[in-house]
Amino acid sequence: MTTTEEAGVGHNSDAHRVARDQLRSFVERIQRLEEEKQTLADDIKDVKGEAKAAGYDTKTLAEMLKLLKMDKDERSEREALRDTYASALGVFG
């Protein structure tokens, strides 16, 4: 028996077992979450398909979702910048 095995830090030590179990737990949790994420992504795709079938423009819907994620001040700033750029480029002129 080697010195590390005698000290309880060998391949089968409690610390090794705990670390292995913890690692396995992390990996399994991540796998479950990745599966849930894919399920949610599929659900979102289905809802977008329903919206499109009902006649809604999905690009505009995506823009609205992006705007809704912003707070009021951020939306106002974005709108002001967009208007400034559009004016400079003659988009609304």
CSV table of N, CA, C and O in Angstrom, one decimal, residues 2-70:
chain,number,residue,atom,x,y,z
A,2,THR,N,0.6,2.2,-0.8
A,2,THR,CA,1.4,3.4,-0.9
A,2,THR,C,1.0,4.4,0.2
A,2,THR,O,0.0,4.3,0.8
A,3,THR,N,1.9,5.4,0.4
A,3,THR,CA,1.6,6.4,1.4
A,3,THR,C,0.3,7.2,1.2
A,3,THR,O,-0.4,7.4,2.2
A,4,THR,N,0.0,7.5,0.0
A,4,THR,CA,-1.2,8.3,-0.2
A,4,THR,C,-2.4,7.4,0.1
A,4,THR,O,-3.4,7.9,0.6
A,5,GLU,N,-2.4,6.2,-0.3
A,5,GLU,CA,-3.5,5.3,0.0
A,5,GLU,C,-3.7,5.1,1.5
A,5,GLU,O,-4.8,5.0,2.0
A,6,GLU,N,-2.5,5.0,2.2
A,6,GLU,CA,-2.6,4.8,3.6
A,6,GLU,C,-3.2,6.1,4.3
A,6,GLU,O,-3.9,6.0,5.3
A,7,ALA,N,-2.9,7.2,3.7
A,7,ALA,CA,-3.4,8.5,4.3
A,7,ALA,C,-4.9,8.7,4.0
A,7,ALA,O,-5.4,9.7,4.4
A,8,GLY,N,-5.5,7.9,3.2
A,8,GLY,CA,-6.9,8.0,2.9
A,8,GLY,C,-7.2,9.0,1.7
A,8,GLY,O,-8.3,9.5,1.6
A,9,VAL,N,-6.2,9.3,0.9
A,9,VAL,CA,-6.3,10.2,-0.2
A,9,VAL,C,-6.2,9.5,-1.5
A,9,VAL,O,-6.0,10.1,-2.5
A,10,GLY,N,-6.2,8.2,-1.5
A,10,GLY,CA,-6.1,7.4,-2.7
A,10,GLY,C,-7.3,7.5,-3.6
A,10,GLY,O,-8.2,8.2,-3.4
A,11,HIS,N,-7.3,6.6,-4.6
A,11,HIS,CA,-8.4,6.6,-5.6
A,11,HIS,C,-9.8,6.3,-5.0
A,11,HIS,O,-10.8,6.8,-5.5
A,12,ASN,N,-9.8,5.7,-3.9
A,12,ASN,CA,-11.1,5.3,-3.3
A,12,ASN,C,-11.4,6.1,-2.0
A,12,ASN,O,-12.2,5.6,-1.2
A,13,SER,N,-10.8,7.2,-1.8
A,13,SER,CA,-10.9,7.9,-0.5
A,13,SER,C,-12.3,8.5,-0.5
A,13,SER,O,-13.0,8.7,-1.5
A,14,ASP,N,-12.8,8.8,0.7
A,14,ASP,CA,-14.1,9.5,0.9
A,14,ASP,C,-14.1,10.8,0.2
A,14,ASP,O,-15.1,11.2,-0.5
A,15,ALA,N,-13.0,11.6,0.2
A,15,ALA,CA,-13.0,12.9,-0.5
A,15,ALA,C,-13.1,12.7,-2.0
A,15,ALA,O,-13.8,13.4,-2.6
A,16,HIS,N,-12.5,11.7,-2.5
A,16,HIS,CA,-12.6,11.4,-3.9
A,16,HIS,C,-14.0,11.0,-4.3
A,16,HIS,O,-14.6,11.4,-5.3
A,17,ARG,N,-14.6,10.2,-3.5
A,17,ARG,CA,-16.0,9.7,-3.7
A,17,ARG,C,-17.0,10.9,-3.6
A,17,ARG,O,-17.9,11.0,-4.5
A,18,VAL,N,-16.8,11.8,-2.7
A,18,VAL,CA,-17.6,13.0,-2.5
A,18,VAL,C,-17.5,13.9,-3.8
A,18,VAL,O,-18.5,14.3,-4.3
A,19,ALA,N,-16.2,14.1,-4.2
A,19,ALA,CA,-16.0,14.9,-5.4
A,19,ALA,C,-16.6,14.3,-6.6
A,19,ALA,O,-17.2,15.0,-7.4
A,20,ARG,N,-16.5,13.0,-6.8
A,20,ARG,CA,-17.0,12.3,-7.9
A,20,ARG,C,-18.6,12.4,-7.9
A,20,ARG,O,-19.2,12.7,-8.9
A,21,ASP,N,-19.2,12.2,-6.7
A,21,ASP,CA,-20.6,12.3,-6.6
A,21,ASP,C,-21.1,13.7,-6.9
A,21,ASP,O,-22.2,13.9,-7.5
A,22,GLN,N,-20.4,14.7,-6.4
A,22,GLN,CA,-20.8,16.1,-6.6
A,22,GLN,C,-20.7,16.4,-8.1
A,22,GLN,O,-21.6,17.0,-8.7
A,23,LEU,N,-19.6,16.0,-8.7
A,23,LEU,CA,-19.4,16.2,-10.2
A,23,LEU,C,-20.6,15.6,-11.0
A,23,LEU,O,-21.2,16.2,-11.8
A,24,ARG,N,-20.9,14.3,-10.6
A,24,ARG,CA,-21.9,13.6,-11.3
A,24,ARG,C,-23.3,14.4,-11.1
A,24,ARG,O,-24.0,14.5,-12.1
A,25,SER,N,-23.5,14.9,-9.9
A,25,SER,CA,-24.7,15.6,-9.6
A,25,SER,C,-24.8,16.9,-10.5
A,25,SER,O,-25.8,17.2,-11.1
A,26,PHE,N,-23.7,17.6,-10.6
A,26,PHE,CA,-23.7,18.8,-11.4
A,26,PHE,C,-24.0,18.5,-12.9
A,26,PHE,O,-24.8,19.1,-13.5
A,27,VAL,N,-23.3,17.5,-13.4
A,27,VAL,CA,-23.5,17.1,-14.8
A,27,VAL,C,-25.0,16.7,-15.0
A,27,VAL,O,-25.6,17.1,-16.0
A,28,GLU,N,-25.5,15.9,-14.1
A,28,GLU,CA,-26.9,15.4,-14.3
A,28,GLU,C,-27.9,16.6,-14.2
A,28,GLU,O,-28.8,16.7,-15.0
A,29,ARG,N,-27.6,17.5,-13.3
A,29,ARG,CA,-28.5,18.7,-13.3
A,29,ARG,C,-28.4,19.6,-14.5
A,29,ARG,O,-29.4,20.0,-15.0
A,30,ILE,N,-27.2,19.7,-15.0
A,30,ILE,CA,-27.0,20.5,-16.3
A,30,ILE,C,-27.7,19.8,-17.4
A,30,ILE,O,-28.4,20.4,-18.2
A,31,GLN,N,-27.6,18.5,-17.5
A,31,GLN,CA,-28.3,17.7,-18.5
A,31,GLN,C,-29.8,17.9,-18.5
A,31,GLN,O,-30.4,18.2,-19.5
A,32,ARG,N,-30.4,17.9,-17.3
A,32,ARG,CA,-31.8,18.1,-17.1
A,32,ARG,C,-32.2,19.5,-17.6
A,32,ARG,O,-33.2,19.7,-18.3
A,33,LEU,N,-31.4,20.5,-17.2
A,33,LEU,CA,-31.7,21.8,-17.5
A,33,LEU,C,-31.6,22.1,-19.0
A,33,LEU,O,-32.4,22.8,-19.6
A,34,GLU,N,-30.6,21.4,-19.7
A,34,GLU,CA,-30.5,21.5,-21.1
A,34,GLU,C,-31.7,20.9,-21.8
A,34,GLU,O,-32.2,21.5,-22.8
A,35,GLU,N,-32.2,19.8,-21.3
A,35,GLU,CA,-33.4,19.2,-21.9
A,35,GLU,C,-34.6,20.1,-21.7
A,35,GLU,O,-35.4,20.3,-22.6
A,36,GLU,N,-34.7,20.8,-20.5
A,36,GLU,CA,-35.8,21.7,-20.3
A,36,GLU,C,-35.7,22.9,-21.2
A,36,GLU,O,-36.7,23.4,-21.8
A,37,LYS,N,-34.4,23.4,-21.4
A,37,LYS,CA,-34.2,24.5,-22.3
A,37,LYS,C,-34.6,24.2,-23.7
A,37,LYS,O,-35.3,25.0,-24.4
A,38,GLN,N,-34.3,23.0,-24.2
A,38,GLN,CA,-34.7,22.6,-25.5
A,38,GLN,C,-36.2,22.5,-25.6
A,38,GLN,O,-36.8,22.9,-26.6
A,39,THR,N,-36.9,21.9,-24.6
A,39,THR,CA,-38.3,21.9,-24.6
A,39,THR,C,-39.0,23.2,-24.7
A,39,THR,O,-39.9,23.5,-25.4
A,40,LEU,N,-38.4,24.2,-23.9
A,40,LEU,CA,-38.9,25.6,-23.9
A,40,LEU,C,-38.7,26.2,-25.3
A,40,LEU,O,-39.6,26.9,-25.8
A,41,ALA,N,-37.5,26.0,-25.9
A,41,ALA,CA,-37.2,26.5,-27.2
A,41,ALA,C,-38.2,26.0,-28.2
A,41,ALA,O,-38.7,26.7,-29.1
A,42,ASP,N,-38.5,24.7,-28.1
A,42,ASP,CA,-39.5,24.1,-29.0
A,42,ASP,C,-40.9,24.7,-28.8
A,42,ASP,O,-41.6,25.0,-29.8
A,43,ASP,N,-41.3,24.9,-27.5
A,43,ASP,CA,-42.6,25.5,-27.2
A,43,ASP,C,-42.7,27.0,-27.8
A,43,ASP,O,-43.7,27.4,-28.3
A,44,ILE,N,-41.6,27.7,-27.6
A,44,ILE,CA,-41.5,29.1,-28.1
A,44,ILE,C,-41.7,29.1,-29.7
A,44,ILE,O,-42.4,29.9,-30.2
A,45,LYS,N,-41.0,28.2,-30.3
A,45,LYS,CA,-41.1,28.0,-31.8
A,45,LYS,C,-42.5,27.7,-32.2
A,45,LYS,O,-43.1,28.3,-33.1
A,46,ASP,N,-43.2,26.9,-31.4
A,46,ASP,CA,-44.6,26.5,-31.7
A,46,ASP,C,-45.5,27.7,-31.6
A,46,ASP,O,-46.4,28.0,-32.4
A,47,VAL,N,-45.3,28.5,-30.5
A,47,VAL,CA,-46.1,29.7,-30.3
A,47,VAL,C,-45.9,30.7,-31.4
A,47,VAL,O,-46.9,31.3,-31.9
A,48,LYS,N,-44.7,30.9,-31.8
A,48,LYS,CA,-44.4,31.8,-32.9
A,48,LYS,C,-45.0,31.3,-34.2
A,48,LYS,O,-45.5,32.1,-35.0
A,49,GLY,N,-45.1,30.0,-34.4
A,49,GLY,CA,-45.7,29.4,-35.6
A,49,GLY,C,-47.2,29.7,-35.5
A,49,GLY,O,-47.9,30.0,-36.5
A,50,GLU,N,-47.8,29.6,-34.3
A,50,GLU,CA,-49.2,29.9,-34.1
A,50,GLU,C,-49.5,31.4,-34.4
A,50,GLU,O,-50.5,31.7,-35.1
A,51,ALA,N,-48.7,32.3,-34.0
A,51,ALA,CA,-48.8,33.7,-34.2
A,51,ALA,C,-48.7,34.0,-35.7
A,51,ALA,O,-49.6,34.7,-36.3
A,52,LYS,N,-47.8,33.3,-36.4
A,52,LYS,CA,-47.6,33.5,-37.8
A,52,LYS,C,-48.9,33.0,-38.6
A,52,LYS,O,-49.4,33.7,-39.5
A,53,ALA,N,-49.4,31.9,-38.2
A,53,ALA,CA,-50.6,31.3,-38.8
A,53,ALA,C,-51.8,32.2,-38.6
A,53,ALA,O,-52.7,32.2,-39.4
A,54,ALA,N,-51.8,32.9,-37.5
A,54,ALA,CA,-52.9,33.8,-37.2
A,54,ALA,C,-52.7,35.2,-37.9
A,54,ALA,O,-53.6,36.1,-37.7
A,55,GLY,N,-51.6,35.3,-38.7
A,55,GLY,CA,-51.5,36.5,-39.5
A,55,GLY,C,-50.5,37.6,-38.9
A,55,GLY,O,-50.4,38.7,-39.4
A,56,TYR,N,-49.9,37.3,-37.8
A,56,TYR,CA,-49.0,38.2,-37.2
A,56,TYR,C,-47.6,38.1,-37.8
A,56,TYR,O,-47.1,37.0,-38.2
A,57,ASP,N,-46.9,39.3,-37.9
A,57,ASP,CA,-45.6,39.3,-38.4
A,57,ASP,C,-44.6,38.9,-37.3
A,57,ASP,O,-44.5,39.6,-36.3
A,58,THR,N,-43.9,37.8,-37.5
A,58,THR,CA,-43.0,37.3,-36.4
A,58,THR,C,-41.8,38.2,-36.2
A,58,THR,O,-41.3,38.2,-35.1
A,59,LYS,N,-41.3,38.9,-37.2
A,59,LYS,CA,-40.2,39.8,-37.0
A,59,LYS,C,-40.6,41.0,-36.1
A,59,LYS,O,-39.9,41.3,-35.2
A,60,THR,N,-41.8,41.5,-36.3
A,60,THR,CA,-42.3,42.6,-35.5
A,60,THR,C,-42.6,42.1,-34.1
A,60,THR,O,-42.3,42.8,-33.1
A,61,LEU,N,-43.1,40.9,-34.0
A,61,LEU,CA,-43.3,40.3,-32.7
A,61,LEU,C,-42.0,40.1,-31.9
A,61,LEU,O,-42.0,40.5,-30.7
A,62,ALA,N,-41.0,39.7,-32.6
A,62,ALA,CA,-39.7,39.6,-32.0
A,62,ALA,C,-39.2,41.0,-31.5
A,62,ALA,O,-38.6,41.1,-30.4
A,63,GLU,N,-39.4,42.0,-32.3
A,63,GLU,CA,-39.0,43.3,-31.9
A,63,GLU,C,-39.7,43.8,-30.7
A,63,GLU,O,-39.2,44.4,-29.8
A,64,MET,N,-41.0,43.5,-30.6
A,64,MET,CA,-41.8,43.8,-29.4
A,64,MET,C,-41.3,43.1,-28.2
A,64,MET,O,-41.3,43.7,-27.1
A,65,LEU,N,-41.0,41.9,-28.3
A,65,LEU,CA,-40.5,41.1,-27.2
A,65,LEU,C,-39.2,41.7,-26.7
A,65,LEU,O,-38.9,41.8,-25.5
A,66,LYS,N,-38.3,42.1,-27.6
A,66,LYS,CA,-37.1,42.8,-27.3
A,66,LYS,C,-37.3,44.1,-26.5
A,66,LYS,O,-36.7,44.3,-25.5
A,67,LEU,N,-38.3,44.9,-27.0
A,67,LEU,CA,-38.6,46.1,-26.4
A,67,LEU,C,-39.2,45.9,-25.0
A,67,LEU,O,-38.9,46.7,-24.0
A,68,LEU,N,-40.0,44.9,-24.8
A,68,LEU,CA,-40.6,44.6,-23.5
A,68,LEU,C,-39.6,44.2,-22.5
A,68,LEU,O,-39.8,44.4,-21.3
A,69,LYS,N,-38.5,43.7,-22.9
A,69,LYS,CA,-37.4,43.3,-22.0
A,69,LYS,C,-36.7,44.5,-21.4
A,69,LYS,O,-36.1,44.4,-20.3
A,70,MET,N,-36.8,45.6,-22.1
A,70,MET,CA,-36.0,46.8,-21.7
A,70,MET,C,-36.9,47.6,-20.7
A,70,MET,O,-38.1,47.5,-20.7
